[in-house]
PDB file of C-alpha atoms in Angstrom:
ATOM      1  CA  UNK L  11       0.000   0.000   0.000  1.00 82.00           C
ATOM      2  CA  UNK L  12       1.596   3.383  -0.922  1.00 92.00           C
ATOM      3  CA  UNK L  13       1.442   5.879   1.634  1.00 94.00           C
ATOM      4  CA  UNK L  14       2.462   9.434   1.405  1.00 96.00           C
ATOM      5  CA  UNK L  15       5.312  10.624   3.601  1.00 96.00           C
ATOM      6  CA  UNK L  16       6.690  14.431   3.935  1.00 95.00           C
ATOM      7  CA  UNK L  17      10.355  14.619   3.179  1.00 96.00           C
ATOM      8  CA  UNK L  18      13.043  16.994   4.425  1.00 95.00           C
ATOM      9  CA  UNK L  19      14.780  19.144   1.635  1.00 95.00           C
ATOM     10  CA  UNK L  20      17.143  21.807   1.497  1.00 95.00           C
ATOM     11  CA  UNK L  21      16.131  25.122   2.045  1.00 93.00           C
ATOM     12  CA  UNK L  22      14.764  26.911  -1.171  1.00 93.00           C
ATOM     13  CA  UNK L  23      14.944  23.071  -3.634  1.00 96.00           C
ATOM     14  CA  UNK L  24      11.733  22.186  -2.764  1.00 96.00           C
ATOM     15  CA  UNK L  25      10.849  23.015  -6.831  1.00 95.00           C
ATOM     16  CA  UNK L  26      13.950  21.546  -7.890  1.00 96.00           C
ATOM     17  CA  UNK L  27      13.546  18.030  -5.588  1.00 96.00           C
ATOM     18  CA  UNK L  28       9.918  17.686  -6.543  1.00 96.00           C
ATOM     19  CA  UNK L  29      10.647  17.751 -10.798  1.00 96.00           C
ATOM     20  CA  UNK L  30      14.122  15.089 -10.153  1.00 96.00           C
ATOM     21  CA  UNK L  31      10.726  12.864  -8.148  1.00 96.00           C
ATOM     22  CA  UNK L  32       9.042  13.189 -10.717  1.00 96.00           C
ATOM     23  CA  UNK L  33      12.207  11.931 -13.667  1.00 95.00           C
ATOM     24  CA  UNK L  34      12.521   8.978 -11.530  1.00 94.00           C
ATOM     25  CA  UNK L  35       9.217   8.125 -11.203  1.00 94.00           C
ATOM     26  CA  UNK L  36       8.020   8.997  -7.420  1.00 94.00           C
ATOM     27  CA  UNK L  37       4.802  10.442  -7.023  1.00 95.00           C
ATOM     28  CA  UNK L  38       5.340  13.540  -5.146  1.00 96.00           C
ATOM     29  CA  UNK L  39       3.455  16.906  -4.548  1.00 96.00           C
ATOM     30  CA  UNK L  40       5.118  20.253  -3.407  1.00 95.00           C
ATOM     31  CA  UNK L  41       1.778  22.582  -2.891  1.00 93.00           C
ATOM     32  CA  UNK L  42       2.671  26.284  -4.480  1.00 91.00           C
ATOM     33  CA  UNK L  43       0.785  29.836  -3.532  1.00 87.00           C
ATOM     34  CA  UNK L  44       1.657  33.080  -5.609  1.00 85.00           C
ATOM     35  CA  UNK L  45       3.173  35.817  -4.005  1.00 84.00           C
ATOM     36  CA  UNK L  46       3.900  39.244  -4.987  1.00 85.00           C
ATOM     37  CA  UNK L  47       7.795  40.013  -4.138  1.00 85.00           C
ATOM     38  CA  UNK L  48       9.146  43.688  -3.965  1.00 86.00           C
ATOM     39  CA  UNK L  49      12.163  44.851  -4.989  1.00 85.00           C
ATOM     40  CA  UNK L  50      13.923  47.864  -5.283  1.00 87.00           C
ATOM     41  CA  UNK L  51      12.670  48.216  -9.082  1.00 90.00           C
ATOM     42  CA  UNK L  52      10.090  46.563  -9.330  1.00 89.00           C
ATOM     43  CA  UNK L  53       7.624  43.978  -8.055  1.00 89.00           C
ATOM     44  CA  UNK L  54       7.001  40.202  -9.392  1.00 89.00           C
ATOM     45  CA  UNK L  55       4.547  37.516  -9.205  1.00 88.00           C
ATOM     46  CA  UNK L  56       6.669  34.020  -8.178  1.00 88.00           C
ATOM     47  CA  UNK L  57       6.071  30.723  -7.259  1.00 90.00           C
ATOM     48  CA  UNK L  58       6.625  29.645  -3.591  1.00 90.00           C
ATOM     49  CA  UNK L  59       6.441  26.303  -1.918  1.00 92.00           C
ATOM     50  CA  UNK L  60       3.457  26.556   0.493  1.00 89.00           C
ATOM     51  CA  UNK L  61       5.640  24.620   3.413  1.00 89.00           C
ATOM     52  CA  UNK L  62       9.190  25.449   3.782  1.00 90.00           C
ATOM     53  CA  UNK L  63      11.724  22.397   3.137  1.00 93.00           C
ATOM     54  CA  UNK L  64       8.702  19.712   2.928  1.00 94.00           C
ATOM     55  CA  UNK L  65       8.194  17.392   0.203  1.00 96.00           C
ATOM     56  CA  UNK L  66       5.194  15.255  -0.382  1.00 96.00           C
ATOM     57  CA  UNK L  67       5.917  12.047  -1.764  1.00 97.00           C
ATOM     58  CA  UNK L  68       3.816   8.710  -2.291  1.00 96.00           C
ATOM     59  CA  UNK L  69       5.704   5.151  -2.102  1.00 94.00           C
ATOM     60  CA  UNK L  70       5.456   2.008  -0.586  1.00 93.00           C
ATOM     61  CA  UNK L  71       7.074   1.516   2.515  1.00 89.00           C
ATOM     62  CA  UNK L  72       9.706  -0.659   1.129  1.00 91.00           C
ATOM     63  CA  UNK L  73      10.868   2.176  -1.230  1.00 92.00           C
ATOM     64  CA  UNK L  74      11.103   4.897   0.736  1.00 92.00           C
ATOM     65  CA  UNK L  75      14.915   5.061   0.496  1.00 94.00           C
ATOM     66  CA  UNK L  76      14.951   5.734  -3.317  1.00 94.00           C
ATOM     67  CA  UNK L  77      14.169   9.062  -2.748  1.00 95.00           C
ATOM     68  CA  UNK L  78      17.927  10.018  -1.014  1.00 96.00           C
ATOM     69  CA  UNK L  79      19.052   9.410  -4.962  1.00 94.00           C
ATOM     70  CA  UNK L  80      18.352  12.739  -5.422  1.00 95.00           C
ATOM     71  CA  UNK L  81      20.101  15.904  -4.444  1.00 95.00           C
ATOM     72  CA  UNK L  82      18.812  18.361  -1.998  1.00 96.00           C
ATOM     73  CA  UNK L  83      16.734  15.263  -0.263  1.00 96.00           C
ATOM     74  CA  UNK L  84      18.152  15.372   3.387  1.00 95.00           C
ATOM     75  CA  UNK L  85      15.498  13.092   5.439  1.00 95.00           C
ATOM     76  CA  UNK L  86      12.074  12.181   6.185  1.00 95.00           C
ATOM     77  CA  UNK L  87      10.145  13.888   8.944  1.00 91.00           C
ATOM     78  CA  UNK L  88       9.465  11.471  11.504  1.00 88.00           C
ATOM     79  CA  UNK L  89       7.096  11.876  14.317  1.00 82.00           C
ATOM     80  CA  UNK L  90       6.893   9.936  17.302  1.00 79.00           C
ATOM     81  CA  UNK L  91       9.786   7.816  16.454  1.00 84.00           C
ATOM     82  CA  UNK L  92       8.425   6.961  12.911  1.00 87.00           C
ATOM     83  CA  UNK L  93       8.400   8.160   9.844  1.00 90.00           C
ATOM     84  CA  UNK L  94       5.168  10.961   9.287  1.00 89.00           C
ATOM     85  CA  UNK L  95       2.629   9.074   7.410  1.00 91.00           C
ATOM     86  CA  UNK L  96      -0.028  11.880   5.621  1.00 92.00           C
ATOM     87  CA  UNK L  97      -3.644  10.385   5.196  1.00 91.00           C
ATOM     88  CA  UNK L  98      -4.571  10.936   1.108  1.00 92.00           C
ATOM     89  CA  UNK L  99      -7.696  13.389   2.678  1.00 91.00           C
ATOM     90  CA  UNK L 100      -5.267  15.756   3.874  1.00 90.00           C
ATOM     91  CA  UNK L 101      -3.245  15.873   0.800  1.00 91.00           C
ATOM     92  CA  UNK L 102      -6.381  16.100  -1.031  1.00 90.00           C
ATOM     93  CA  UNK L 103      -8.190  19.355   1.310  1.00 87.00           C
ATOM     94  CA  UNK L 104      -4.494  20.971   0.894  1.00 87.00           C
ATOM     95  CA  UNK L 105      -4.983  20.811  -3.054  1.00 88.00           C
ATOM     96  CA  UNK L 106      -8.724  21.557  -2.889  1.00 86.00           C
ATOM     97  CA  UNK L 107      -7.729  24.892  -0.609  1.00 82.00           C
ATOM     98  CA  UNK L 108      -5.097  25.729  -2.809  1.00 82.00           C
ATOM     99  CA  UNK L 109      -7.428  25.786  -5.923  1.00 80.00           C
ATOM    100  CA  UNK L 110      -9.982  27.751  -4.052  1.00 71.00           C
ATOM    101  CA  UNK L 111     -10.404  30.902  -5.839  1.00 60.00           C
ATOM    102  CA  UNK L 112     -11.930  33.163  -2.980  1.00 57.00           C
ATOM    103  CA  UNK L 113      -8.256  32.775  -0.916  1.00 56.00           C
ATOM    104  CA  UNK L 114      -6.021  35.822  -1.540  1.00 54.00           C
ATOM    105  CA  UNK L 115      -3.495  34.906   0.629  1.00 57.00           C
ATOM    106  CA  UNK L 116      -1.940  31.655   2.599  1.00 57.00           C
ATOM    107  CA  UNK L 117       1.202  31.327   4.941  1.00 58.00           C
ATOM    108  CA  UNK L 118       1.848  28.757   7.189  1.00 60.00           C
ATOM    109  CA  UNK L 119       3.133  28.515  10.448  1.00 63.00           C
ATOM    110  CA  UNK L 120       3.980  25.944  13.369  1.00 71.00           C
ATOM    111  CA  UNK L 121       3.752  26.870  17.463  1.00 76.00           C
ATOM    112  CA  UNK L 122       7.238  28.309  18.891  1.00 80.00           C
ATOM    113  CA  UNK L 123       8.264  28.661  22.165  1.00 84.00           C
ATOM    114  CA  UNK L 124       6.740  31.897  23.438  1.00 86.00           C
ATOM    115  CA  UNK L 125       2.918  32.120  21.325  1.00 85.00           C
ATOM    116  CA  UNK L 126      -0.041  32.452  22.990  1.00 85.00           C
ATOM    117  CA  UNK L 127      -2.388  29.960  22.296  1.00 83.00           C
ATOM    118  CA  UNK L 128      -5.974  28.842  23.093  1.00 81.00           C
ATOM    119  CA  UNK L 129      -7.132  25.349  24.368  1.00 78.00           C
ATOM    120  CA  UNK L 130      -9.570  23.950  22.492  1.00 73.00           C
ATOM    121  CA  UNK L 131     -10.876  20.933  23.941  1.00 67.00           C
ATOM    122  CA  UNK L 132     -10.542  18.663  27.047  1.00 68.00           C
ATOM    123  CA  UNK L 133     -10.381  19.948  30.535  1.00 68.00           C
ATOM    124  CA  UNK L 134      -8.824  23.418  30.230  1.00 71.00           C
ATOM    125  CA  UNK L 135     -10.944  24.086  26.638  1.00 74.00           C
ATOM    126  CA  UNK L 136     -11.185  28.077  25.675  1.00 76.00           C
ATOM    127  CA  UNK L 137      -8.000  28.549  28.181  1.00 78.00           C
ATOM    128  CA  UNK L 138      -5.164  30.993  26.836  1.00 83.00           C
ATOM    129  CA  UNK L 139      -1.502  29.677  27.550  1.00 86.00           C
ATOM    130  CA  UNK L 140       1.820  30.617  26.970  1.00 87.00           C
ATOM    131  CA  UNK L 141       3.732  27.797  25.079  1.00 87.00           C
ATOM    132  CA  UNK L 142       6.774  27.597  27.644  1.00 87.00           C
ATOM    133  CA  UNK L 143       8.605  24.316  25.999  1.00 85.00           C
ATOM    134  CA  UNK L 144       8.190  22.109  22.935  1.00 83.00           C
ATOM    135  CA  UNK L 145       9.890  18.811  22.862  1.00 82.00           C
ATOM    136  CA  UNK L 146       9.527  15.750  20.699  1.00 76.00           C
ATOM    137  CA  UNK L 147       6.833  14.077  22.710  1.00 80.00           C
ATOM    138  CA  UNK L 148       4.797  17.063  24.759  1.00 79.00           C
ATOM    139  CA  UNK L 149       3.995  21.100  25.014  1.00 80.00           C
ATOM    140  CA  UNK L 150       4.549  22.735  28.267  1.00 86.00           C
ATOM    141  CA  UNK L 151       2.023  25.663  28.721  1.00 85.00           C
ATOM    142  CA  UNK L 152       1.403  28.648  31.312  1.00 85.00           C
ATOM    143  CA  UNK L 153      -2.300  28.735  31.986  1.00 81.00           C
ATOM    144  CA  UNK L 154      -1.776  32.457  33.677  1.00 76.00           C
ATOM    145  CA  UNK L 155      -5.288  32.810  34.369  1.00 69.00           C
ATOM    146  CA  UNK L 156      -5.212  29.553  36.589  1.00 70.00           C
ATOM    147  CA  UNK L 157      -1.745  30.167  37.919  1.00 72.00           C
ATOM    148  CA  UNK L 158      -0.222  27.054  36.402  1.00 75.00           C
ATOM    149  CA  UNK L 159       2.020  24.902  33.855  1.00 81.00           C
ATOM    150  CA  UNK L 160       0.363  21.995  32.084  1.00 78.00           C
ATOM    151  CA  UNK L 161       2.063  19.471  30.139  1.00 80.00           C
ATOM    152  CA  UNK L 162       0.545  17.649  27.313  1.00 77.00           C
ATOM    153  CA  UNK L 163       1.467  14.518  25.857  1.00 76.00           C
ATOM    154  CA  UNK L 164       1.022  14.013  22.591  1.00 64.00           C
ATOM    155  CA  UNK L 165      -0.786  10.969  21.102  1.00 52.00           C
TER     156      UNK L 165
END
């Protein structure tokens, strides 16, 4: 069964890793947005990976190390130990949002050290926090309010 698995590039070859994929024969998908960049003189309409460094590729699990064939592939991103498997529904609601016409602008970020957040569910739901640490298997969070420091697991 082919799964699709994200895949670690170096900065700014996301483009370039995605078309050598392709020439071998993976299945991959790097999602682009249009942006307007400024320069001194003028101001032009590029191309720009919608995650930085990521690669989307689809293989079976046997041949996921035919991808390091090709230059600017550094790793897979793993979570929890393994390597991050992406269900086909989220690749497919990425490329639906992407085609949407009614969006005028997408960027994407992940939670540092130092946001403010709000809970959205389970015990401490519509709670603001401070994210205080992020390791590879739970947040720490300030819950000010309640004078306390939470730590989630992840699942």
């Amino acid at each position: 069964m082919k799964n699709w698995y994200v895949v670690y590039t170096k900065p700014k070859w996301e483009k370039k890793v995605a078309e050598k994929l392709s020439q071998i024969g993976i299945e991959c998908y790097c999602p682009l947005i249009t942006q307007v960049k400024q320069w001194s003189d003028r101001k032009k309409k590029i191309e720009v990976p919608l995650f930085n460094s990521y690669v989307f590729v689809q293989l079976e699990d046997v041949d996921r190390n035919s991808v390091f064939q090709i230059a600017g592939v550094i790793r897979y991103l793993f979570w929890l130990g393994k390597p991050a498997v992406v269900r086909d529904e989220e690749i497919n609601v990425i490329k639906t949002s992407l085609e949407a016409t009614n969006i005028s602008d997408i960027s994407v970020t992940s939670i540092q050290v130092g946001d403010r957040i709000k809970l959205e569910s389970g015990a401490f739901s519509n709670q603001d926090a401070i994210v205080q640490e992020i390791s590879n298997t739970y947040y720490t969070l300030v819950l000010e309010s309640l004078g306390c420091v939470l730590k989630i697991k992840y699942k």
